[in-house]
Amino acid sequence: LACQNHNQFTCSLSQTCRRTSEQFHIQYGSGSSSGHIDRDTVCFNSPNSGYCTDANQGFACVTSEPGNTFTNAAFDGILGMAWDSIAQDHIAQPMDQIFERPECAQKLFAFYLSRDGTTINGGELTLCGIDESRYTVAFCCLNL
């Protein structure tokens, strides 16, 4: 039911996607999901932005989602930003590849979260730097 309410990725519509036989199962606090791993280029913003992985980036394609945990979610998918060492099924995370690209000025990311819950755009993710227009007071950076 959740898939009917959301945009879906179709591997066959991508010129670079490779479907694999790798399977996954993830247990969340509020439910679970399972499916297979596809491999493709993952881009943030656009393919010309420089914020892309190579075509071997693995990601989970959910084919089973018991219950209604994600049925009315305001998002179409989840992208993990964990370290490779703790990533589900040891799939390398896209941020590692992006941070190694020459277009990436700084190996960091920042979130801007809107305080206005009524806006359609609840926030932003800035990659490889900080958007200085999004803060007015000093903040601290944490090494992770």
Coordinates of C-alpha atoms in Angstrom, one line a residue:
L1 CA 0.0 0.0 0.0
A2 CA 2.8 2.4 0.8
C3 CA 4.3 2.1 -2.7
Q4 CA 1.0 3.2 -4.3
N5 CA 1.2 6.5 -2.5
H6 CA 4.8 7.4 -3.4
N7 CA 7.1 7.9 -6.3
Q8 CA 9.0 4.8 -7.2
F9 CA 12.4 4.1 -8.7
T10 CA 12.4 1.7 -11.7
C11 CA 15.8 0.3 -12.6
S12 CA 14.9 -0.4 -16.2
L13 CA 14.3 3.3 -16.8
S14 CA 17.9 4.1 -16.0
Q15 CA 20.6 3.6 -18.6
T16 CA 23.2 2.9 -15.9
C17 CA 21.2 0.9 -13.3
R18 CA 22.1 -2.8 -12.7
R19 CA 19.7 -5.0 -10.8
T20 CA 21.5 -7.5 -8.5
S21 CA 20.5 -10.7 -6.8
E22 CA 21.5 -9.2 -3.4
Q23 CA 18.7 -9.2 -0.9
F24 CA 18.2 -7.2 2.3
H25 CA 15.9 -7.0 5.3
I26 CA 15.8 -4.1 7.8
Q27 CA 14.0 -4.1 11.1
Y28 CA 13.0 -0.6 12.2
G29 CA 11.6 0.4 15.6
S30 CA 8.2 0.9 13.9
G31 CA 8.3 -1.8 11.3
S32 CA 10.4 -3.5 8.7
S33 CA 11.2 -3.6 5.0
S34 CA 12.9 -6.0 2.6
G35 CA 13.8 -6.2 -1.0
H36 CA 16.8 -6.2 -3.3
I37 CA 19.9 -4.1 -3.9
D38 CA 20.3 -2.1 -7.2
R39 CA 23.5 -0.4 -8.3
D40 CA 23.4 2.9 -10.1
T41 CA 24.8 6.5 -10.1
V42 CA 23.3 8.5 -7.2
C43 CA 23.2 12.3 -7.6
F44 CA 22.2 15.0 -5.3
N45 CA 20.8 18.1 -7.1
S46 CA 21.6 17.1 -10.8
P47 CA 24.1 14.9 -12.7
N48 CA 26.0 18.1 -13.6
S49 CA 26.4 19.2 -10.0
G50 CA 29.5 17.1 -9.2
Y51 CA 27.6 15.6 -6.3
C52 CA 27.3 12.1 -7.8
T53 CA 28.6 8.7 -7.0
D54 CA 30.0 6.3 -9.6
A55 CA 27.6 3.8 -11.3
N56 CA 28.4 1.1 -8.7
Q57 CA 26.6 2.8 -5.8
G58 CA 24.4 0.2 -4.1
F59 CA 21.0 1.1 -2.6
A60 CA 18.0 -0.8 -1.3
C61 CA 14.9 -1.1 -3.3
V62 CA 12.0 -2.0 -1.0
T63 CA 9.6 -4.6 -2.4
S64 CA 7.9 -5.6 0.9
E65 CA 6.8 -3.3 3.7
P66 CA 4.4 -5.0 6.1
G67 CA 2.1 -2.7 8.1
N68 CA 1.4 0.9 7.4
T69 CA 4.5 2.6 8.9
F70 CA 5.4 4.4 5.6
T71 CA 1.9 4.5 4.0
N72 CA 1.3 8.2 4.7
A73 CA 4.9 9.4 5.0
A74 CA 5.8 12.7 3.5
F75 CA 8.8 11.3 1.7
D76 CA 9.4 8.6 -0.9
G77 CA 12.6 7.0 0.4
I78 CA 15.3 7.0 3.0
L79 CA 19.0 7.6 2.3
G80 CA 21.4 6.5 5.0
M81 CA 24.4 8.7 5.9
A82 CA 26.1 6.3 8.3
W83 CA 29.7 5.3 8.2
D84 CA 30.4 2.4 6.0
S85 CA 31.4 0.3 9.0
I86 CA 27.9 0.4 10.4
A87 CA 25.9 0.5 7.2
Q88 CA 23.2 -2.0 6.5
D89 CA 24.6 -5.1 4.7
H90 CA 28.0 -3.2 4.4
I91 CA 26.9 -1.1 1.4
A92 CA 29.2 1.8 0.9
Q93 CA 27.6 5.1 1.6
P94 CA 27.3 7.7 -1.2
M95 CA 28.8 10.5 0.9
D96 CA 32.2 8.8 0.9
Q97 CA 32.4 9.0 -2.9
I98 CA 31.1 12.5 -3.0
F99 CA 33.6 13.8 -0.5
E100 CA 36.4 12.4 -2.6
R101 CA 35.4 14.3 -5.8
P102 CA 37.4 17.4 -6.8
E103 CA 34.2 19.5 -6.8
C104 CA 33.7 18.9 -3.1
A105 CA 35.5 21.9 -1.4
Q106 CA 35.0 20.6 2.2
K107 CA 34.3 17.2 3.5
L108 CA 31.2 18.2 5.4
F109 CA 27.5 18.5 5.2
A110 CA 25.0 20.8 7.0
F111 CA 21.3 20.7 7.5
Y112 CA 19.0 23.8 7.6
L113 CA 15.7 23.0 9.3
S114 CA 12.8 25.4 8.9
R115 CA 11.0 26.6 12.0
D116 CA 7.8 27.1 9.9
G117 CA 6.0 23.8 9.8
T118 CA 3.5 25.1 7.3
T119 CA 5.9 25.6 4.4
I120 CA 6.3 23.0 1.7
N121 CA 10.1 23.1 1.9
G122 CA 11.0 22.0 5.5
G123 CA 14.7 22.3 5.1
E124 CA 17.8 21.9 3.1
L125 CA 20.9 19.7 2.9
T126 CA 24.1 21.5 1.9
L127 CA 26.9 19.2 0.7
C128 CA 30.7 20.0 0.7
G129 CA 30.3 23.3 2.5
I130 CA 28.0 25.4 4.6
D131 CA 25.4 27.9 3.3
E132 CA 26.3 31.0 5.4
S133 CA 22.9 32.6 4.5
R134 CA 21.2 30.0 6.7
Y135 CA 22.6 31.0 10.1
T136 CA 23.2 34.3 12.0
V137 CA 25.1 33.1 15.1
A138 CA 28.3 31.1 15.4
F139 CA 27.8 27.3 15.7
C140 CA 30.2 24.5 16.4
C141 CA 31.3 21.7 14.1
L142 CA 31.5 18.2 15.3
N143 CA 34.0 15.6 14.0
L144 CA 32.1 12.3 13.4

